[in-house]
Tab-separated table of C-alpha atoms and ligand atoms in Angstrom:
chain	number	residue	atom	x	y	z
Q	1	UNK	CA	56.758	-41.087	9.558
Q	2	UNK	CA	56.971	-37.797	10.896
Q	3	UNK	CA	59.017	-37.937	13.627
Q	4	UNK	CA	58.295	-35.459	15.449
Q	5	UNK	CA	58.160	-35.714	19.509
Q	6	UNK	CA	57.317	-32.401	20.072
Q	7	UNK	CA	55.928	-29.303	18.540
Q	8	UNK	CA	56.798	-25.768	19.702
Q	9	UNK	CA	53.909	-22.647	19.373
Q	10	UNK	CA	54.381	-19.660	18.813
Q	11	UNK	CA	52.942	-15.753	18.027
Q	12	UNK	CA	54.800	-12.977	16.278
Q	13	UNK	CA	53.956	-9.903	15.297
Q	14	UNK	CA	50.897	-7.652	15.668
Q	15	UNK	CA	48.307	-9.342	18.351
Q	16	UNK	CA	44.915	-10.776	17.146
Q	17	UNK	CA	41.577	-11.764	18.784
Q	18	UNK	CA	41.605	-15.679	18.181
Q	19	UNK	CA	44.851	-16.694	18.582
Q	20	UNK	CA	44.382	-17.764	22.345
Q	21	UNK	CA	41.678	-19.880	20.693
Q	22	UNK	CA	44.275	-21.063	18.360
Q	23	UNK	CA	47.149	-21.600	21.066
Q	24	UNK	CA	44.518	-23.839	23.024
Q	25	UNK	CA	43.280	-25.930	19.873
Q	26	UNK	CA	47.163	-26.527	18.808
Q	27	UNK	CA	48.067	-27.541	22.500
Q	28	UNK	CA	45.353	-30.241	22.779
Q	29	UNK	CA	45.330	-31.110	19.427
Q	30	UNK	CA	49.121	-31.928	19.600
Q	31	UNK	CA	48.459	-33.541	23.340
Q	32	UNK	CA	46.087	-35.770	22.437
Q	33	UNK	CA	47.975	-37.027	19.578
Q	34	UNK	CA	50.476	-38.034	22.386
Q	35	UNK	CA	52.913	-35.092	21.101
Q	36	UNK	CA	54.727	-32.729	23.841
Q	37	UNK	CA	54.202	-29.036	23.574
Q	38	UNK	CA	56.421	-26.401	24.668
Q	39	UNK	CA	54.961	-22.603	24.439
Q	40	UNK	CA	57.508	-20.205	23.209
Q	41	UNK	CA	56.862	-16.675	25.060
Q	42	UNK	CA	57.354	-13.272	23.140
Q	43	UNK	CA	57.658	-14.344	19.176
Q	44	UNK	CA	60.496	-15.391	17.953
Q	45	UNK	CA	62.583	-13.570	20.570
Q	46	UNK	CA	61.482	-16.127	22.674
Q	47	UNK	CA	63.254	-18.738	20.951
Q	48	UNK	CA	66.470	-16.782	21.385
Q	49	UNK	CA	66.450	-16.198	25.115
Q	50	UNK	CA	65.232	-19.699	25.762
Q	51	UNK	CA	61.896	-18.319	27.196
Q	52	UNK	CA	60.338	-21.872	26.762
Q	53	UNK	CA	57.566	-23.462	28.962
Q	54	UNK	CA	55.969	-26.814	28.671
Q	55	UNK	CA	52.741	-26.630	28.170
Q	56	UNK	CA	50.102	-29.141	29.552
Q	57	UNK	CA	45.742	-28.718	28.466
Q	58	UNK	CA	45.101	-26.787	32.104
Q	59	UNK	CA	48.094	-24.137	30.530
Q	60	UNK	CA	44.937	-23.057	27.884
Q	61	UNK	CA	41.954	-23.391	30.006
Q	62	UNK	CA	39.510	-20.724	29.846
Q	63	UNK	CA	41.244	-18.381	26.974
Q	64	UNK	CA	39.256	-19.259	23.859
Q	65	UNK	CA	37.507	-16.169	24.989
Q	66	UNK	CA	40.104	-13.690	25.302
Q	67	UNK	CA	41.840	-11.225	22.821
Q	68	UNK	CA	45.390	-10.410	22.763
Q	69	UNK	CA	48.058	-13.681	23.220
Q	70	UNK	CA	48.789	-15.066	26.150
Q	71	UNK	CA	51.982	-16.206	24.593
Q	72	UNK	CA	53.001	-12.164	24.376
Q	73	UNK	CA	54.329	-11.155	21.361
Q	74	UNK	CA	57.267	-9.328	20.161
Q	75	UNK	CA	59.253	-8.374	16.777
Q	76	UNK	CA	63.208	-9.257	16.697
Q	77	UNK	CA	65.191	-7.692	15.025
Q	78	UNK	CA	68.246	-10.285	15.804
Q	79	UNK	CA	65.735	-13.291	14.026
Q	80	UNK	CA	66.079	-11.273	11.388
Q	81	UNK	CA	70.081	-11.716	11.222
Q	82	UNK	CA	71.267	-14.997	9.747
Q	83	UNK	CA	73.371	-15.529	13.147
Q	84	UNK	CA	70.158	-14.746	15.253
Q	85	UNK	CA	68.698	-17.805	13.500
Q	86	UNK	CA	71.661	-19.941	14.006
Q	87	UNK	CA	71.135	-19.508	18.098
Q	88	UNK	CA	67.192	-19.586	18.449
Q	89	UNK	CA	68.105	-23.108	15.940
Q	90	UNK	CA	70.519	-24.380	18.600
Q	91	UNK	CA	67.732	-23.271	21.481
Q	92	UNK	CA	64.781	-25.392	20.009
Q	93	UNK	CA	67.512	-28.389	19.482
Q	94	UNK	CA	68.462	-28.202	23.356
Q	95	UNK	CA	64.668	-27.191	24.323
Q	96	UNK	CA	64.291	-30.506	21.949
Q	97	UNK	CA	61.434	-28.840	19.891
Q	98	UNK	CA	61.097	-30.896	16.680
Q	99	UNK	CA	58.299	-28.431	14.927
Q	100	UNK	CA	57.128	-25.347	15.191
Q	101	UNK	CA	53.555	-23.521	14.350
Q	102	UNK	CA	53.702	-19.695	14.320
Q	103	UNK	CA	50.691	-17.703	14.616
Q	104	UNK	CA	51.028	-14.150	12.760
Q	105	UNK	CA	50.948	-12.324	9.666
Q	106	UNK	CA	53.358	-11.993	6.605
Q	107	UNK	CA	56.449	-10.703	8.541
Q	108	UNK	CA	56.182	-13.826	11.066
Q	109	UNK	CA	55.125	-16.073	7.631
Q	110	UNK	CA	58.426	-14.945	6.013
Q	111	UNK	CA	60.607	-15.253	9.030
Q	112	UNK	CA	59.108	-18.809	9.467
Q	113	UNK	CA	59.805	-19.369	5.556
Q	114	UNK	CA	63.540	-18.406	6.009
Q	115	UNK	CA	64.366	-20.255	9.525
Q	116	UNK	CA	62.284	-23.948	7.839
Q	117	UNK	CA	64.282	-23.722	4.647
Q	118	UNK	CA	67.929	-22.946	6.232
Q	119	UNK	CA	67.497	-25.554	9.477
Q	120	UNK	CA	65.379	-28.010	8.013
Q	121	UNK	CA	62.453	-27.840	10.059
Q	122	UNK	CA	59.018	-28.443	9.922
Q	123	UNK	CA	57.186	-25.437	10.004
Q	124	UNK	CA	53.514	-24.580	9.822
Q	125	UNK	CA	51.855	-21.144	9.955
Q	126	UNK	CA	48.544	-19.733	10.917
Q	127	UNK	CA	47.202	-16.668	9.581
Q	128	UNK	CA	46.736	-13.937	12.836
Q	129	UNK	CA	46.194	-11.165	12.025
Q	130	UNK	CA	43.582	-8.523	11.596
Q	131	UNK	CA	44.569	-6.851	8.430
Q	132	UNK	CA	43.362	-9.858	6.492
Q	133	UNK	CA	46.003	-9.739	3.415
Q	134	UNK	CA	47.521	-13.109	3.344
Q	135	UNK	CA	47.217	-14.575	-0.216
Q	136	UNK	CA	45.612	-18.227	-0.228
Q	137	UNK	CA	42.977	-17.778	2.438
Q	138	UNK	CA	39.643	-16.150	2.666
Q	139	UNK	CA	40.052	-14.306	6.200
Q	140	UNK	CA	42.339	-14.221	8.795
Q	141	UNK	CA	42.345	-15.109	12.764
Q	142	UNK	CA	41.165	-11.376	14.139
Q	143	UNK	CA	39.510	-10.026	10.763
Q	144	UNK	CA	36.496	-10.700	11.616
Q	145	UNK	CA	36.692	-9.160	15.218
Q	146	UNK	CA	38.258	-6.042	14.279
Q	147	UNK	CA	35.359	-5.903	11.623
Q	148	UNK	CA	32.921	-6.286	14.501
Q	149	UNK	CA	34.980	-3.793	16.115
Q	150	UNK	CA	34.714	-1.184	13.535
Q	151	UNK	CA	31.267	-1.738	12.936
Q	152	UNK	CA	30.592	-0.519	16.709
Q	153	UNK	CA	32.888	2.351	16.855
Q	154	UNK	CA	30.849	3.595	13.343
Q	155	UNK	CA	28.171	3.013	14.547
Q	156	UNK	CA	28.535	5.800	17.493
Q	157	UNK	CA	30.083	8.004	15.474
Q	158	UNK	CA	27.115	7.970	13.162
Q	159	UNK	CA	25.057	9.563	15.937
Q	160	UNK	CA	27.116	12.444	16.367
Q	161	UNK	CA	27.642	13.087	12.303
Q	162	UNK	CA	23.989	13.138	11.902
Q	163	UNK	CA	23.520	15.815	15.086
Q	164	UNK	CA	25.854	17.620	13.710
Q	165	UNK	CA	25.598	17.474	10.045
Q	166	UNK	CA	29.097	16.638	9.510
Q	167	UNK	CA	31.841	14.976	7.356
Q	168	UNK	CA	33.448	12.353	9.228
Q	169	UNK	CA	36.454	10.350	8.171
Q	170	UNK	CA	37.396	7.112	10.282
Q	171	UNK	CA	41.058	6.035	9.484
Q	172	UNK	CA	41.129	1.979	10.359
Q	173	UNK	CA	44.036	-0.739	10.129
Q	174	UNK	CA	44.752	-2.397	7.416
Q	175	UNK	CA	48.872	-1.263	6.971
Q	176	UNK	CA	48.333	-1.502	3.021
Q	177	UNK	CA	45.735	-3.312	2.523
Q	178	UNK	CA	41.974	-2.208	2.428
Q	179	UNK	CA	39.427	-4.609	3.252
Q	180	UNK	CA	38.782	-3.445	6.551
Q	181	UNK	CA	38.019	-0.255	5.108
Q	182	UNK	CA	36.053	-1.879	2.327
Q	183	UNK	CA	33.947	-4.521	4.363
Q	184	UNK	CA	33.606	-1.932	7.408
Q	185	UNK	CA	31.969	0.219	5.089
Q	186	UNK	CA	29.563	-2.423	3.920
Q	187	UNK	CA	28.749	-3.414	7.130
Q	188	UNK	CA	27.960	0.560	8.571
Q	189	UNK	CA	26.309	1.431	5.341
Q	190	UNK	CA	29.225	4.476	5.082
Q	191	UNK	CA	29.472	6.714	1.945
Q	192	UNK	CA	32.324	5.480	1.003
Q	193	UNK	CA	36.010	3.408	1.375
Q	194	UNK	CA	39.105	5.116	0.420
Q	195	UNK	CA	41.367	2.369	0.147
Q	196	UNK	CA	45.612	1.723	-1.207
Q	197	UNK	CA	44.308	-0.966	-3.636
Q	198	UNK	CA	42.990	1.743	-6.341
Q	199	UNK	CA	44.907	4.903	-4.707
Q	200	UNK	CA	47.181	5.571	-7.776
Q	201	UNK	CA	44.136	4.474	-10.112
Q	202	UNK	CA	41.850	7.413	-9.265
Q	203	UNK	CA	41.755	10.427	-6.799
Q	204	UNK	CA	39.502	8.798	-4.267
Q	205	UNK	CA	38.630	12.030	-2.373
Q	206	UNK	CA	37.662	14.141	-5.498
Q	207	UNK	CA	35.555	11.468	-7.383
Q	208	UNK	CA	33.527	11.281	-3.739
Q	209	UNK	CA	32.593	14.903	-3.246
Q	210	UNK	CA	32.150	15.432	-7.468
Q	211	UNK	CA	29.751	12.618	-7.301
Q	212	UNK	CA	27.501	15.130	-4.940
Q	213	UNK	CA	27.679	12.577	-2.168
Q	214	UNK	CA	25.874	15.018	0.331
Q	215	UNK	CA	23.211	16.024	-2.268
Q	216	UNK	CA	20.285	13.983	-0.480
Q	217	UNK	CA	22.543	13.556	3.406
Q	218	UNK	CA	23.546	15.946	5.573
Q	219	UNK	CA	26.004	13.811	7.279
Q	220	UNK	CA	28.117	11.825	5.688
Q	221	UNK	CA	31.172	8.595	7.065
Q	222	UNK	CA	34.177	7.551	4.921
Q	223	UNK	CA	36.213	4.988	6.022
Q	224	UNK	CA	39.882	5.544	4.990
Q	225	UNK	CA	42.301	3.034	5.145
Q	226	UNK	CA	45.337	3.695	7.135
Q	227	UNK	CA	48.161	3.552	4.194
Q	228	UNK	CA	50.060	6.571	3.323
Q	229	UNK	CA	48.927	6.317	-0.626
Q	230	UNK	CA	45.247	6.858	0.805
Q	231	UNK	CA	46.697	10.186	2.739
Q	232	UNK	CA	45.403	8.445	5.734
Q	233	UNK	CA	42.183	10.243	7.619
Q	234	UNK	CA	44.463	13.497	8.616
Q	235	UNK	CA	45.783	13.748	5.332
Q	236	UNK	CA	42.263	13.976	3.678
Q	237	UNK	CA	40.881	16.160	6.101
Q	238	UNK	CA	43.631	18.638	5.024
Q	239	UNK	CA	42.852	18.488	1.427
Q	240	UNK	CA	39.093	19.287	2.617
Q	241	UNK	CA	39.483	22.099	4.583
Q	242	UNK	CA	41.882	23.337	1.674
Q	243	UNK	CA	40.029	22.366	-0.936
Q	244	UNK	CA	36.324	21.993	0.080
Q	245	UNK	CA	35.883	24.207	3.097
Q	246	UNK	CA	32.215	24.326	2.455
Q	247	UNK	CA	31.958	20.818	4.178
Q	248	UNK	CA	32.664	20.860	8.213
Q	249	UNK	CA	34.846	17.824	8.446
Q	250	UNK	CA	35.796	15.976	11.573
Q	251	UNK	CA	38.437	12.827	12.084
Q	252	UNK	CA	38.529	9.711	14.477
Q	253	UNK	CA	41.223	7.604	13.721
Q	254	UNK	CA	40.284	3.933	15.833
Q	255	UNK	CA	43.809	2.867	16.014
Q	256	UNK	CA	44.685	-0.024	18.534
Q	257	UNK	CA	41.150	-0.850	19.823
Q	258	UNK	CA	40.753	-2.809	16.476
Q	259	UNK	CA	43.415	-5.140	18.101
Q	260	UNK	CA	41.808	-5.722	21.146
Q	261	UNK	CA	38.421	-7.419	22.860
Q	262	UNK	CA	37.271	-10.951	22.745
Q	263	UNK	CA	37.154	-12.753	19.488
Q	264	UNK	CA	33.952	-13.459	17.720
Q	265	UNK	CA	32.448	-16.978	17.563
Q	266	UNK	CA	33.688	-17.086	13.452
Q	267	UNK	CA	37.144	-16.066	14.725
Q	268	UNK	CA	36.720	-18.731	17.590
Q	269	UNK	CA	36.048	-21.136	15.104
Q	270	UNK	CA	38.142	-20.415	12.550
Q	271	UNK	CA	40.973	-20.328	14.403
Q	272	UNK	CA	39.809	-23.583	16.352
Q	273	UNK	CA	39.703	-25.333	13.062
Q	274	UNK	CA	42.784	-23.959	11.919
Q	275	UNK	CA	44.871	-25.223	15.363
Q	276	UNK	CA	43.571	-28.547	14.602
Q	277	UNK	CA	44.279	-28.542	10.585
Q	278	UNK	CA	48.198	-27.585	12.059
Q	279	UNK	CA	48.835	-30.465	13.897
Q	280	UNK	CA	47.229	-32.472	11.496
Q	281	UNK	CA	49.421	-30.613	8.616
Q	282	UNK	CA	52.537	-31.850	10.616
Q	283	UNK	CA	51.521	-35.346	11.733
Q	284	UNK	CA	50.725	-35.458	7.638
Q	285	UNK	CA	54.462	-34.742	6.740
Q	286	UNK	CA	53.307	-30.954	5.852
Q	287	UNK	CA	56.109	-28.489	6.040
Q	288	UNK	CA	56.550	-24.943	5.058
Q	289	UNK	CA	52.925	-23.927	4.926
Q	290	UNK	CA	50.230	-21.659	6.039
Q	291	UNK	CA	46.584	-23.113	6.858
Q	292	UNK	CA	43.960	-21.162	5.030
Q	293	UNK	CA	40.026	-21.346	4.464
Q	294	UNK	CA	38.589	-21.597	1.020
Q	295	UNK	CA	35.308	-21.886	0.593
Q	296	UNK	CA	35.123	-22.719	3.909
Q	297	UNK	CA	37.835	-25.886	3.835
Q	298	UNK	CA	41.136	-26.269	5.652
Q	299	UNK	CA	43.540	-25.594	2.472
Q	300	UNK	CA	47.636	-25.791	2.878
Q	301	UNK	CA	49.123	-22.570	0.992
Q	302	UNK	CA	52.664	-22.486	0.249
Q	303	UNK	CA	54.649	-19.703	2.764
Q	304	UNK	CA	55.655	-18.512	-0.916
Q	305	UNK	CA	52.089	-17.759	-1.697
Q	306	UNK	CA	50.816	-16.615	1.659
Q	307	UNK	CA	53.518	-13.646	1.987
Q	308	UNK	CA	52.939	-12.565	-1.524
Q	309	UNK	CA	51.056	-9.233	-1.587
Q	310	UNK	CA	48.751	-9.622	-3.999
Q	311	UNK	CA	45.047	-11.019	-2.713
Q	312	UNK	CA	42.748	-9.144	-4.422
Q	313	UNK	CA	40.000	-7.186	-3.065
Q	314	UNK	CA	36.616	-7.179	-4.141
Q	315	UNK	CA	36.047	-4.007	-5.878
Q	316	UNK	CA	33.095	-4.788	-6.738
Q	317	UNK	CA	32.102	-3.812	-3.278
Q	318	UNK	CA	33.243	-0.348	-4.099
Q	319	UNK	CA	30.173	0.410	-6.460
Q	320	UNK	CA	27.786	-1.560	-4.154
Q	321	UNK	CA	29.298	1.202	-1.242
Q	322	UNK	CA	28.746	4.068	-3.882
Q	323	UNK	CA	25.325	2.893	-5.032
Q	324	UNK	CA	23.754	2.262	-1.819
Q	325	UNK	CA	25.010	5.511	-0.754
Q	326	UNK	CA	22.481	7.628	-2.926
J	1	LIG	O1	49.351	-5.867	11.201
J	1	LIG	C1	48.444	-5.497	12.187
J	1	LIG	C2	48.521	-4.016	12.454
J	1	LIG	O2	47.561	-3.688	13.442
J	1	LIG	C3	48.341	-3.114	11.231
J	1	LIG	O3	47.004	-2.979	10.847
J	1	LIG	C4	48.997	-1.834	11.706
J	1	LIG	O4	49.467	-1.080	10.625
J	1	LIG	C5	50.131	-2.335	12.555
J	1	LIG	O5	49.797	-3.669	12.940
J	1	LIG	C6	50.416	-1.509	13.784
J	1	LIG	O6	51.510	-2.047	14.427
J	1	LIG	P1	51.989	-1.627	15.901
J	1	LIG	O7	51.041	-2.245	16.875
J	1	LIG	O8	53.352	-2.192	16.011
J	1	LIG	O9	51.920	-0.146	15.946
């Protein structure tokens, strides 16, 4: 038995487009399974001021389409105090909230990690996030629509770097991780992806312009991943003008409008199916886990595994990017 009565939702940490889709799968999942559900606004500050609201099916009608949460979001810094945990604990007991499932990415994963394994409660996670670098699933809730995103923005900015003949570098999310840099330049056919993964392996920047990449283009797009051992878009922009002045470089960096817009059907799905797998995990007697996709099945990964940062990128994709860039 899993006796639980009623399960508490919740998203922390950087917004994604999906997890509406998410909140509403969890909340009729869980209502139809004769559970209660009690939305927790503003992350896991939420659960400190008591900002708790039952939640019944017409509370997530009409929001699988929108981005953003409509449970807000937030990052506290008192959850992250052993006493801060102690008080949002006695808040879910009086709020009688039996489970929780958290929707974010590795911060909210840990945080959920350390509150389950101090208080004793069941706990299941949900990958949101864009940056796609949780370790034990194959994408993320908002990776794909950020992608999408990306693929737009590059799109335009293509125009303009082939009027004008120009080197353009397009800085993208990612914090340290690179496969939005990676797959965005798959899917916009750039010149290249400077990305953390291989930053201390080989100087990214020199290896592009030595391997001629403008011999047969007069425009070229690099997609740089935010991180600071990439130099970010600004920072190789400098080393251009310093060291390559020949080349008349330009940056866009795309910044929050990768966060934003309406999720794509594969986010609307995945994070459909991944609601549902949840409250499933919990009426199963799951605890302390994070639903992933693996070759396209619900999998449970260990919080342990999840917030480890080590999934691997495909760097494979970095020759196909260099090769199809001749
Ligand atoms: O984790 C999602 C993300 O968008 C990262 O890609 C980025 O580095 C960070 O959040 C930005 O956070 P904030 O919105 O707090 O500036």
């Amino acid at each position: 038995m899993h006796g639980i009565n009623c399960i508490g939702i919740l998203t922390s940490g950087g917004d994604a487009p999906g997890m509406n889709a998410a909140i509403r799968a969890i909340t009729r999942t869980a209502l139809y399974n004769g559970f209660e559900v009690k939305a927790i606004y503003r992350g896991y500050k939420g659960l400190l001021t008591g900002e708790i609201k039952p939640f019944r099916s017409d509370d997530v009608s009409n929001i699988i389409q929108l981005g953003g949460t409509i449970l807000k979001t937030a990052r506290s810094k008192e959850f992250q105090t052993y006493e801060g945990r102690q008080k949002a604990y006695e808040n879910m007991m009086r709020e009688g909230i039996d489970a929780l499932v958290v929707i974010g990415g590795d911060g909210s994963l840990a945080g959920a990690r350390e509150f389950a394994a101090e208080f004793d409660i069941p706990i299941v996670g949900l990958p949101g996030t864009i940056d796609n670098d949780l370790s034990g699933t194959d994408t993320t809730i908002g990776y794909d629509t950020a992608l999408n995103t990306i693929m737009e923005a590059v799109d335009k900015i293509r125009d303009t770097a082939m009027s004008h003949e120009r080197l353009f570098f397009i800085e993208v999310m990612g914090r340290s991780a690179g496969f939005l840099a990676l797959n965005g330049a798959v899917a916009t056919g750039a010149e290249a992806a400077i990305i953390p993964e291989i930053a201390t392996e080989v100087d990214q920047l020199a290896e592009l312009i030595q391997n001629g990449f403008k011999k047969s283009k007069s425009s070229s797009i690099v997609l740089v991943a935010e991180s600071e051992l990439t130099g970010g878009a600004m920072g190789l922009a400098a080393r251009v003008k310093e060291e390559y002045p020949e080349y008349d470089e330009r940056v866009t960096i795309l910044g929050h409008i990768q966060r934003g817009g309406s999720p794509t059907a594969a986010d609307r799905i995945l994070a459909t199916r991944m609601g549902e797998a949840a409250v499933n995990a919990l009426i199963e007697g799951q605890r302390n886990v994070m639903i992933g996709v693996k070759n396209g099945d619900m999998v449970y990964v260990p919080f342990s595994k999840a917030i480890r940062d080590d999934k691997p990128i495909n760097r494979d994709l970095l020759q196909t990017v260099k090769m199809l860039s001749i």
